[in-house]
Coordinates of C-alpha atoms in Angstrom, one line a residue:
Chain A
X1 CA 118.1 112.7 177.4
X2 CA 117.2 109.7 179.5
X3 CA 113.7 108.3 180.1
X4 CA 112.8 107.3 183.6
X5 CA 110.5 104.4 184.5
X6 CA 107.6 106.8 185.3
X7 CA 107.8 108.3 181.8
X8 CA 107.9 104.9 180.2
X9 CA 104.8 103.9 182.2
X10 CA 103.0 107.1 181.1
X11 CA 103.9 106.7 177.4
X12 CA 102.7 103.1 177.5
X13 CA 99.5 104.2 179.1
X14 CA 98.9 107.0 176.5
X15 CA 99.5 104.5 173.7
X16 CA 97.2 102.0 175.4
X17 CA 99.9 99.3 175.4
X18 CA 99.9 97.1 178.4
X19 CA 103.4 96.8 179.9
X20 CA 104.0 94.7 183.1
X21 CA 105.7 96.5 185.9
X22 CA 108.9 94.4 185.7
X23 CA 109.4 95.2 182.1
X24 CA 109.3 99.0 182.5
X25 CA 113.0 99.5 183.5
X26 CA 114.1 97.7 180.3
X27 CA 111.6 99.7 178.2
X28 CA 112.9 103.0 179.7
X29 CA 116.4 102.0 178.8
X30 CA 115.4 101.2 175.2
X31 CA 113.7 104.6 174.9
X32 CA 116.8 106.3 176.3
X33 CA 119.0 104.6 173.7
X34 CA 116.7 105.6 170.9
X35 CA 116.6 109.2 172.1
X36 CA 120.4 109.1 172.5
X37 CA 120.7 108.3 168.8
X38 CA 118.3 111.2 167.9
X39 CA 120.5 113.5 170.0
X40 CA 123.4 112.4 167.8
X41 CA 121.3 113.3 164.7
X42 CA 120.5 116.7 166.2
X43 CA 124.2 117.6 166.1
X44 CA 123.9 117.8 162.3
X45 CA 123.6 121.4 161.1
X46 CA 120.4 121.6 159.0
X47 CA 120.0 125.4 158.9
X48 CA 118.5 126.5 155.6
X49 CA 117.7 123.0 154.5
X50 CA 114.1 122.3 153.7
X51 CA 112.7 119.1 155.3
X52 CA 112.2 116.4 152.8
X53 CA 108.6 115.2 152.7
X54 CA 108.9 112.7 149.9
X55 CA 111.6 110.8 148.1
X56 CA 109.8 111.4 144.8
X57 CA 109.0 115.0 143.7
X58 CA 105.3 114.6 143.9
X59 CA 102.4 116.5 145.2
X60 CA 99.5 115.5 147.4
X61 CA 96.9 113.7 145.4
X62 CA 93.4 115.4 145.7
X63 CA 90.1 113.6 145.3
X64 CA 86.9 115.2 143.9
X65 CA 84.1 115.9 146.4
X66 CA 82.0 112.9 145.4
X67 CA 80.6 110.1 147.5
X68 CA 82.2 106.9 146.5
X69 CA 82.3 104.8 149.6
X70 CA 80.2 103.7 152.6
X71 CA 76.9 101.8 152.8
X72 CA 78.7 98.8 154.3
X73 CA 77.4 98.7 157.9
X74 CA 77.8 94.9 158.1
X75 CA 81.4 95.0 156.8
X76 CA 82.4 97.9 159.1
X77 CA 81.0 96.1 162.2
X78 CA 82.3 92.6 161.2
X79 CA 85.4 92.6 163.4
X80 CA 83.8 94.4 166.4
X81 CA 83.9 92.3 169.6
X82 CA 80.4 93.5 170.2
X83 CA 77.9 95.3 168.0
X84 CA 74.2 96.0 168.5
X85 CA 71.5 97.6 166.4
X86 CA 74.1 98.9 163.9
X87 CA 76.3 100.4 166.6
X88 CA 79.7 99.4 168.0
X89 CA 79.1 98.4 171.7
X90 CA 82.0 99.3 174.0
X91 CA 82.4 99.4 177.8
X92 CA 80.7 102.5 179.1
X93 CA 82.7 105.7 178.6
X94 CA 81.0 108.8 180.1
X95 CA 82.6 112.2 180.7
Chain B
X1 CA 81.1 149.7 149.5
X2 CA 80.0 152.2 152.1
X3 CA 82.3 152.5 155.0
X4 CA 80.4 151.7 158.2
X5 CA 82.0 153.2 161.3
X6 CA 81.3 151.9 164.7
X7 CA 82.5 152.6 168.2
X8 CA 84.0 149.7 170.2
X9 CA 81.5 148.5 172.9
X10 CA 82.3 148.6 176.6
X11 CA 83.7 145.4 178.0
X12 CA 81.5 143.5 180.5
X13 CA 82.3 144.4 184.0
X14 CA 81.6 142.3 187.0
X15 CA 81.8 144.0 190.4
X16 CA 83.6 141.8 193.0
X17 CA 84.2 142.3 196.7
X18 CA 87.6 143.8 196.0
X19 CA 86.7 145.9 193.0
X20 CA 85.8 145.6 189.3
X21 CA 86.8 142.7 187.0
X22 CA 86.7 142.5 183.2
X23 CA 86.2 139.5 181.0
X24 CA 88.6 138.3 178.3
X25 CA 87.3 135.7 175.9
X26 CA 88.7 133.8 172.9
X27 CA 86.8 131.2 170.9
X28 CA 87.6 128.1 168.9
X29 CA 84.7 127.5 166.6
X30 CA 84.3 124.1 165.0
X31 CA 82.4 124.4 161.8
X32 CA 81.4 121.4 159.8
X33 CA 82.5 121.9 156.2
X34 CA 79.6 121.7 153.7
X35 CA 80.7 119.0 151.3
X36 CA 79.2 115.8 150.0
X37 CA 82.1 113.5 151.1
X38 CA 84.4 113.4 154.1
X39 CA 87.8 115.0 154.5
X40 CA 89.9 111.9 153.7
X41 CA 87.4 109.3 152.5
X42 CA 84.7 109.0 150.0
X43 CA 81.9 108.3 152.6
X44 CA 78.9 110.6 152.7
X45 CA 78.6 113.4 155.2
X46 CA 74.7 113.1 155.3
X47 CA 73.2 113.7 158.7
X48 CA 70.8 111.3 160.2
X49 CA 71.8 108.2 158.2
X50 CA 71.6 104.6 159.7
X51 CA 74.4 104.2 162.2
X52 CA 77.7 103.2 160.7
X53 CA 76.4 103.4 157.2
X54 CA 78.4 106.4 156.1
X55 CA 81.7 104.8 157.0
X56 CA 84.7 103.9 154.7
X57 CA 87.4 101.6 156.0
X58 CA 89.6 104.7 156.4
X59 CA 87.1 106.2 158.8
X60 CA 86.9 103.0 160.8
X61 CA 90.7 103.1 161.2
X62 CA 91.2 99.7 159.5
X63 CA 94.8 98.7 159.2
X64 CA 96.5 99.7 155.9
X65 CA 93.9 102.2 154.9
X66 CA 95.3 105.5 153.6
X67 CA 93.7 109.0 153.7
X68 CA 93.2 110.8 150.4
X69 CA 92.2 114.5 150.7
X70 CA 88.9 115.8 149.3
X71 CA 89.7 118.9 147.2
X72 CA 86.1 120.2 147.9
X73 CA 87.0 120.6 151.6
X74 CA 90.2 122.5 150.8
X75 CA 88.3 124.8 148.5
X76 CA 85.7 125.5 151.2
X77 CA 88.3 126.3 153.8
X78 CA 90.0 128.7 151.4
X79 CA 86.6 130.2 150.6
X80 CA 85.9 130.7 154.3
X81 CA 89.3 132.3 154.8
X82 CA 88.7 134.7 152.0
X83 CA 85.3 135.6 153.5
X84 CA 87.1 136.5 156.7
X85 CA 89.6 138.6 154.8
X86 CA 92.3 136.2 155.9
X87 CA 95.7 135.3 154.6
X88 CA 95.6 132.0 152.6
X89 CA 98.6 129.8 153.1
X90 CA 99.6 128.1 149.8
X91 CA 101.6 125.6 151.7
X92 CA 100.0 123.8 154.7
X93 CA 100.5 120.4 156.3
X94 CA 98.7 117.8 158.4
X95 CA 99.7 116.6 161.8
X96 CA 98.4 113.8 164.0
X97 CA 96.9 114.7 167.3
X98 CA 97.1 111.5 169.3
X99 CA 94.5 110.5 171.9
X100 CA 92.4 107.5 172.7
X101 CA 88.6 107.6 172.6
X102 CA 86.2 105.0 171.2
X103 CA 84.6 107.3 168.7
X104 CA 88.1 108.0 167.1
X105 CA 89.2 104.6 165.9
X106 CA 92.4 105.8 164.2
X107 CA 93.7 106.7 167.7
X108 CA 94.6 110.1 166.4
X109 CA 92.8 113.1 164.8
X110 CA 94.4 114.4 161.6
X111 CA 94.6 118.2 162.1
X112 CA 96.9 121.1 161.2
X113 CA 98.8 122.3 164.2
X114 CA 102.0 123.7 162.8
X115 CA 100.9 124.9 159.3
X116 CA 97.2 125.8 159.0
X117 CA 95.7 126.5 155.6
X118 CA 94.4 129.9 156.6
X119 CA 96.2 132.6 158.6
X120 CA 95.2 135.9 160.2
X121 CA 91.9 137.5 159.3
X122 CA 89.1 139.6 161.0
X123 CA 85.4 139.7 161.7
X124 CA 83.3 142.8 162.4
X125 CA 80.8 141.9 165.1
X126 CA 77.9 144.4 165.3
X127 CA 76.4 144.8 168.8
X128 CA 73.7 147.3 168.2
X129 CA 73.5 151.1 169.1
X130 CA 76.3 151.8 166.6
X131 CA 78.8 149.7 168.4
X132 CA 80.8 146.8 166.9
X133 CA 83.8 144.7 167.9
X134 CA 86.5 143.9 165.4
X135 CA 87.6 140.4 166.4
X136 CA 90.9 139.2 165.0
X137 CA 91.1 135.6 163.6
X138 CA 94.4 133.9 164.4
X139 CA 94.0 130.9 162.0
X140 CA 91.7 128.4 160.5
X141 CA 92.8 124.8 160.1
X142 CA 91.2 121.7 158.6
X143 CA 90.7 118.6 160.7
X144 CA 88.6 115.5 161.1
X145 CA 85.5 115.3 163.3
X146 CA 85.1 112.4 165.7
X147 CA 82.2 110.0 165.8
X148 CA 79.3 109.9 168.2
X149 CA 78.9 107.9 171.4
X150 CA 75.5 107.3 172.8
X151 CA 75.5 106.5 176.5
X152 CA 71.8 106.0 177.4
X153 CA 70.8 103.0 175.3
X154 CA 72.3 100.4 177.6
X155 CA 73.2 100.5 181.3
X156 CA 76.7 99.0 180.9
X157 CA 77.7 99.9 177.3
X158 CA 78.2 102.9 175.2
X159 CA 77.1 102.7 171.6
X160 CA 79.4 104.2 168.9
X161 CA 78.3 105.5 165.5
X162 CA 81.2 106.4 163.2
X163 CA 79.1 108.3 160.6
X164 CA 80.5 111.6 161.7
X165 CA 84.1 110.3 162.0
X166 CA 86.3 111.9 159.4
X167 CA 83.8 114.6 158.3
X168 CA 85.8 117.8 157.7
X169 CA 85.8 120.5 160.3
X170 CA 87.2 124.0 160.0
X171 CA 88.5 125.2 163.4
X172 CA 88.3 128.9 163.5
X173 CA 90.5 130.3 166.2
X174 CA 90.0 133.9 167.4
X175 CA 92.3 136.1 169.3
X176 CA 91.2 137.0 172.9
X177 CA 89.4 140.1 171.6
X178 CA 85.9 139.3 172.9
X179 CA 84.9 141.1 176.1
X180 CA 81.6 139.7 177.2
X181 CA 79.0 136.9 176.9
X182 CA 76.8 138.8 174.5
X183 CA 79.8 139.6 172.3
X184 CA 80.8 135.9 172.2
X185 CA 77.3 134.9 171.0
X186 CA 77.2 137.7 168.5
X187 CA 80.7 136.6 167.2
X188 CA 79.5 133.0 166.7
X189 CA 76.3 134.4 165.0
X190 CA 78.4 136.6 162.7
X191 CA 80.7 133.7 161.7
X192 CA 77.6 131.6 161.1
X193 CA 76.1 134.3 158.9
X194 CA 79.2 134.7 156.8
X195 CA 79.6 130.9 156.4
X196 CA 76.0 130.5 155.3
X197 CA 76.4 133.3 152.8
X198 CA 79.6 131.6 151.5
X199 CA 77.9 128.2 151.6
X200 CA 80.8 126.7 153.5
X201 CA 78.9 125.5 156.6
X202 CA 75.2 125.2 157.1
X203 CA 75.5 126.5 160.7
X204 CA 73.1 124.1 162.1
X205 CA 74.0 124.2 165.8
X206 CA 71.3 121.7 166.9
X207 CA 72.9 119.0 164.7
X208 CA 76.3 120.0 166.1
X209 CA 77.5 121.4 162.8
X210 CA 78.7 124.5 164.6
X211 CA 80.2 124.2 168.0
X212 CA 82.5 126.3 170.1
X213 CA 85.2 125.9 172.7
X214 CA 85.4 129.1 174.8
X215 CA 88.5 130.3 176.6
X216 CA 87.6 132.6 179.5
X217 CA 89.8 134.6 181.9
X218 CA 89.3 137.7 184.1
X219 CA 91.5 140.7 184.7
X220 CA 91.4 144.1 186.3
X221 CA 90.3 147.2 184.3
X222 CA 93.4 148.5 182.5
X223 CA 95.1 145.1 182.2
X224 CA 93.5 144.3 178.8
X225 CA 94.8 147.5 177.3
X226 CA 98.3 146.6 178.4
X227 CA 97.9 143.3 176.7
X228 CA 96.6 145.0 173.5
X229 CA 99.6 147.3 173.5
X230 CA 102.2 144.6 174.0
X231 CA 100.4 141.4 172.9
X232 CA 101.9 140.0 176.1
X233 CA 99.5 137.4 177.7
X234 CA 101.2 138.0 181.0
X235 CA 98.9 141.0 181.6
X236 CA 95.9 138.7 181.4
X237 CA 94.5 136.2 183.9
X238 CA 94.9 132.4 183.7
X239 CA 92.2 131.0 181.3
X240 CA 90.0 128.0 181.4
X241 CA 88.6 126.4 178.3
X242 CA 84.9 125.4 178.3
X243 CA 84.5 122.6 175.7
X244 CA 82.0 121.8 173.0
X245 CA 79.0 124.1 173.3
X246 CA 76.4 124.1 170.6
X247 CA 73.9 126.8 171.8
X248 CA 74.3 130.5 171.8
X249 CA 72.4 130.6 175.1
X250 CA 74.6 128.1 176.8
X251 CA 77.8 129.9 175.5
X252 CA 76.6 133.0 177.3
X253 CA 75.5 131.3 180.5
X254 CA 78.7 129.3 180.7
X255 CA 80.9 132.4 180.3
X256 CA 79.0 134.2 182.9
X257 CA 79.2 131.3 185.4
X258 CA 82.9 130.7 184.6
X259 CA 83.9 134.4 185.1
X260 CA 82.1 134.5 188.4
X261 CA 83.8 131.3 189.5
X262 CA 87.2 132.6 188.7
X263 CA 86.6 136.0 190.4
X264 CA 85.4 134.1 193.6
X265 CA 88.7 132.1 193.6
X266 CA 90.9 135.1 193.1
X267 CA 89.1 137.2 195.7
X268 CA 89.5 134.3 198.1
X269 CA 93.3 134.5 197.6
X270 CA 93.3 131.3 195.5
X271 CA 94.5 131.0 192.0
X272 CA 92.8 129.8 188.8
X273 CA 94.2 126.6 187.4
X274 CA 94.5 126.4 183.6
X275 CA 92.2 123.5 182.7
X276 CA 89.5 122.1 180.4
X277 CA 86.0 122.4 181.8
X278 CA 82.5 121.2 180.7
X279 CA 79.3 123.3 181.0
X280 CA 76.3 121.5 182.5
X281 CA 73.2 123.4 181.4
X282 CA 71.0 121.5 183.9
X283 CA 72.9 122.8 186.9
X284 CA 74.2 126.0 185.1
X285 CA 77.8 125.4 186.2
X286 CA 81.1 124.4 184.7
X287 CA 83.1 121.5 186.1
X288 CA 86.6 120.3 185.5
X289 CA 87.2 117.5 183.0
X290 CA 89.8 115.9 185.3
X291 CA 89.8 112.6 183.4
X292 CA 91.1 114.5 180.3
X293 CA 94.2 116.0 182.1
X294 CA 96.6 113.1 181.5
X295 CA 95.2 112.4 178.0
X296 CA 96.0 116.0 177.1
X297 CA 99.5 115.0 176.1
X298 CA 98.6 114.8 172.4
X299 CA 102.1 114.0 171.1
X300 CA 101.6 115.9 167.8
X301 CA 103.7 114.9 164.9
X302 CA 103.5 115.4 161.1
X303 CA 101.2 112.8 159.5
X304 CA 103.5 110.6 157.5
X305 CA 100.5 109.4 155.3
X306 CA 100.0 112.9 153.8
X307 CA 102.3 115.1 151.8
X308 CA 102.1 118.8 152.4
X309 CA 99.1 120.5 150.9
X310 CA 100.2 122.8 148.2
X311 CA 97.7 125.0 146.4
X312 CA 98.2 127.6 143.6
X313 CA 97.5 131.3 143.8
X314 CA 95.5 131.1 140.6
X315 CA 93.2 128.5 142.1
X316 CA 92.7 130.8 145.2
X317 CA 92.1 133.7 142.9
X318 CA 89.4 131.7 141.1
X319 CA 87.7 131.0 144.4
X320 CA 88.0 134.7 145.4
X321 CA 86.3 135.7 142.1
X322 CA 83.3 133.5 142.9
X323 CA 82.6 134.9 146.4
X324 CA 79.1 136.3 146.8
X325 CA 78.5 139.8 148.2
X326 CA 79.0 139.4 152.0
X327 CA 76.8 140.6 154.8
X328 CA 78.7 143.8 155.7
X329 CA 78.8 144.9 152.1
X330 CA 75.2 144.0 151.4
X331 CA 74.0 145.8 154.5
X332 CA 75.9 149.0 153.6
X333 CA 74.5 148.9 150.1
X334 CA 70.9 148.4 151.3
X335 CA 71.3 151.5 153.6
X336 CA 72.8 153.5 150.8
X337 CA 70.6 152.4 147.9
X338 CA 67.3 151.9 149.5
X339 CA 67.5 154.4 152.4
X340 CA 66.9 151.7 155.0
X341 CA 67.6 152.1 158.7
X342 CA 70.6 150.2 160.2
X343 CA 68.2 147.9 162.0
X344 CA 66.0 147.1 158.9
X345 CA 69.1 146.5 156.8
X346 CA 70.5 144.1 159.5
X347 CA 67.2 142.1 159.6
X348 CA 67.0 141.9 155.8
X349 CA 70.6 140.8 155.4
X350 CA 70.6 138.2 158.2
X351 CA 70.2 135.4 155.7
X352 CA 71.2 135.7 152.0
X353 CA 67.8 134.3 150.9
X354 CA 66.0 137.0 152.8
X355 CA 68.2 139.7 151.2
X356 CA 67.6 138.3 147.7
X357 CA 63.9 138.2 148.3
X358 CA 63.8 141.8 149.5
X359 CA 65.9 143.0 146.5
X360 CA 63.5 141.5 144.0
X361 CA 60.6 143.1 145.8
X362 CA 62.3 146.5 146.1
X363 CA 63.6 146.5 142.5
X364 CA 62.2 149.7 140.9
X365 CA 59.9 150.4 143.8
X366 CA 59.9 152.3 147.1
X367 CA 62.7 150.6 149.1
X368 CA 61.5 151.6 152.6
X369 CA 57.9 150.6 151.8
X370 CA 59.2 147.2 150.5
X371 CA 61.3 146.8 153.7
X372 CA 58.3 147.4 155.9
X373 CA 56.2 144.9 154.0
X374 CA 58.9 142.2 153.9
X375 CA 59.8 142.6 157.6
X376 CA 56.5 143.3 159.2
X377 CA 53.9 141.6 157.1
X378 CA 55.7 138.8 155.3
X379 CA 58.3 137.8 158.0
X380 CA 55.6 138.2 160.7
X381 CA 53.2 136.0 158.8
X382 CA 55.9 133.3 158.0
X383 CA 57.0 133.3 161.6
X384 CA 53.5 132.6 162.8
X385 CA 53.4 129.5 160.6
X386 CA 56.9 128.5 161.5
X387 CA 58.1 128.9 157.9
X388 CA 61.2 130.4 156.5
X389 CA 61.5 132.6 153.4
X390 CA 62.1 129.6 151.1
X391 CA 58.6 128.3 152.0
X392 CA 56.9 131.6 151.4
X393 CA 53.6 131.2 149.5
X394 CA 53.9 134.8 148.3
X395 CA 56.6 135.3 145.6
X396 CA 58.7 138.4 145.5
X397 CA 56.8 139.4 142.3
X398 CA 53.5 139.1 144.0
X399 CA 54.6 141.1 147.0
X400 CA 56.1 143.6 144.6
X401 CA 52.8 143.8 142.9
X402 CA 51.0 144.7 146.1
X403 CA 53.5 147.4 146.9
X404 CA 53.2 148.8 143.4
X405 CA 49.4 149.1 144.0
X406 CA 50.0 151.0 147.2
X407 CA 52.5 153.3 145.6
X408 CA 50.2 154.1 142.7
X409 CA 47.4 154.9 145.1
X410 CA 45.2 152.2 143.7
X411 CA 44.7 150.6 147.2
X412 CA 45.0 151.9 150.7
X413 CA 47.4 150.5 153.3
X414 CA 44.5 148.9 155.0
X415 CA 43.1 147.2 151.9
X416 CA 46.7 146.1 151.1
X417 CA 46.7 144.0 154.2
X418 CA 43.5 142.3 153.2
X419 CA 45.0 141.8 149.7
X420 CA 48.2 140.3 151.2
X421 CA 46.1 137.8 153.2
X422 CA 44.3 136.8 150.0
X423 CA 47.5 136.4 148.1
X424 CA 49.1 134.5 151.0
X425 CA 46.3 132.0 151.3
X426 CA 44.8 131.8 147.8
X427 CA 47.6 133.0 145.5
X428 CA 47.0 135.0 142.3
X429 CA 48.0 138.2 140.7
X430 CA 47.5 141.1 143.1
X431 CA 46.4 143.6 140.3
X432 CA 43.8 141.2 139.0
X433 CA 42.4 140.4 142.5
X434 CA 42.0 144.1 143.2
X435 CA 40.2 144.5 139.8
X436 CA 38.0 141.4 140.2
X437 CA 37.0 142.0 143.8
X438 CA 36.5 145.8 143.5
X439 CA 39.2 146.6 146.1
X440 CA 40.4 149.7 144.4
X441 CA 40.7 152.8 146.5
X442 CA 38.1 155.4 145.7
X443 CA 40.0 158.6 144.9
X444 CA 37.0 160.1 143.0
X445 CA 36.1 163.1 145.1
X446 CA 32.5 163.1 143.9
X447 CA 31.9 159.6 145.2
X448 CA 33.6 160.3 148.5
X449 CA 31.7 163.6 148.8
X450 CA 28.4 161.8 148.4
X451 CA 29.3 159.3 151.1
X452 CA 30.4 162.2 153.5
X453 CA 27.2 164.1 152.8
X454 CA 25.1 160.9 153.5
X455 CA 26.8 160.3 156.8
X456 CA 26.4 163.9 157.9
X457 CA 22.7 164.0 156.9
X458 CA 22.0 160.8 158.8
X459 CA 23.6 162.0 162.1
X460 CA 22.5 165.5 162.9
X461 CA 23.1 165.0 166.7
X462 CA 26.7 163.9 166.1
X463 CA 27.2 166.9 163.8
X464 CA 26.2 169.3 166.7
X465 CA 28.6 167.5 169.1
X466 CA 31.4 167.6 166.6
X467 CA 31.0 171.3 166.2
X468 CA 31.5 171.7 170.0
X469 CA 34.4 169.1 170.0
X470 CA 36.3 168.9 166.8
X471 CA 38.0 165.7 167.9
X472 CA 34.8 163.9 167.1
X473 CA 35.4 164.5 163.3
X474 CA 37.3 161.2 163.5
X475 CA 34.0 159.4 164.1
X476 CA 32.7 160.7 160.7
X477 CA 35.9 159.6 158.9
X478 CA 35.3 156.1 160.4
X479 CA 31.7 156.0 159.3
X480 CA 32.6 157.1 155.8
X481 CA 35.4 154.5 155.6
X482 CA 32.9 151.8 156.7
X483 CA 30.3 153.0 154.2
X484 CA 32.8 152.7 151.4
X485 CA 34.1 149.3 152.5
X486 CA 37.4 150.8 153.4
X487 CA 38.1 151.7 149.8
X488 CA 38.0 155.5 150.2
X489 CA 41.3 157.3 150.3
X490 CA 41.5 158.2 154.1
X491 CA 43.3 161.5 153.5
X492 CA 40.6 162.7 151.1
X493 CA 37.8 161.6 153.5
X494 CA 39.5 163.4 156.3
X495 CA 39.8 166.7 154.4
X496 CA 36.2 166.5 153.2
X497 CA 34.8 165.8 156.6
X498 CA 36.6 168.8 158.1
X499 CA 35.4 171.0 155.3
X500 CA 31.8 169.9 155.4
X501 CA 31.6 170.2 159.2
X502 CA 33.0 173.7 158.9
X503 CA 35.9 172.8 161.3

């Protein structure tokens, strides 16, 4: 499978990564190479083999339903480029 | 449990210029899970807190933070599944749904696309007049809610509050088994009722704790039956999804509008485009969310931060053993045990608190009489004051006491209403109030006879008229009731008046 320039542009946009136009052909080529490798992997017959989800035999850790976090408005907003009256302030987004 | 049998209701039909059209509707209901903490963080789910105060660094999408699942949310999802008679999947897994929006700082929502925790179930939706729709549930999955953006606080900026970010939602997906706007609202109402009984979602639509995405398509009569027979969607029309509605009324209005819009397109020789739309209640119309189209490429993949969720059958069985009696079973039992009408049983089982109140009142007493008093007097009075049953100044024991006094013949129905008013406003033991204030019904024939004789003796002209026109006997009954302060037994008065007047 090969990735064309338009697909590379779209993927970059969806990921909110700014890519200059002249870099798109190179990016598309890299994507294609990666997918080429995955195609190679797809040739391996994995019928009847369960996907491995962890290298250690462990189960998902579960927490009790207790409030243990929060109450840190100042810390949460600290890195925000703009915050007002306890809110993050972002460029207007209206549907 | 009594088996209630219902007929399927007729689908909604809209007549177009080229013939009749039917509606086909499926819903995705988002129900906020009732827990103290969020799905993957220890922050509180409390509504109405200071902005960004119920936020852990996980919720804020800070680099390096890892999600840890809240077992309470898992238990609530299982509980809801069991309440909807659904299959519980002991193995489920979480996926990332990628999209960019300011109120979703992770850049993806953790959801369960491929392996939901709950599989197929069903809900019986009663629609009155002995009809009900059995709606199939396709799945329920757990996912994170997004935050809240406020657009009207500043002309150039949107304000973002992440308090709701990461709160657990159950997305309950139905099959396209719903056939009209009223059915859709009734379905949401039934889910809400069941979840409130289970204690898994408070169902507060105003706060957005219960919201629905509605899929609407139209087809010709007969097409839906072909779909039912084959489960082949090719027999149905192209659907549109109306997003995020949190009002029963808007759900109905949006469906009605959307169906008519699609019919107009089709009859005009055009086709319906599958898309996401928004309902605007001010204009009563739906419009395309075009901006969402490109973003709709969600690039789902298994969340590498979370191992699969494995639960044990014994744990599920423990939850199953703790389920309360659910609305359908309770209603059937009320009809069977208390001899209530279908309608009265529905009203009394609408909320579990109402049902519990009624049962205490009716315990060992006349069930129908208890139902009348709870529904007409108590609910009526509470509604007037804008109160619900938990705020009732009259306890079940007090109302039961009033009903016992009626049943024993100690007070008349009319006096009972006065007594209810006294108990409602002043409180106290009904039997003692009746005793202290001399409200007991006079059943002593001698006393009633004396009162009847007195009224007859004082009104000779009326006696003559009554002899010509027996209907006037009622006037004498009224006078006697007045003379005895309403305490005489009306039936006894009536009989004596007729006897004394020789009618």
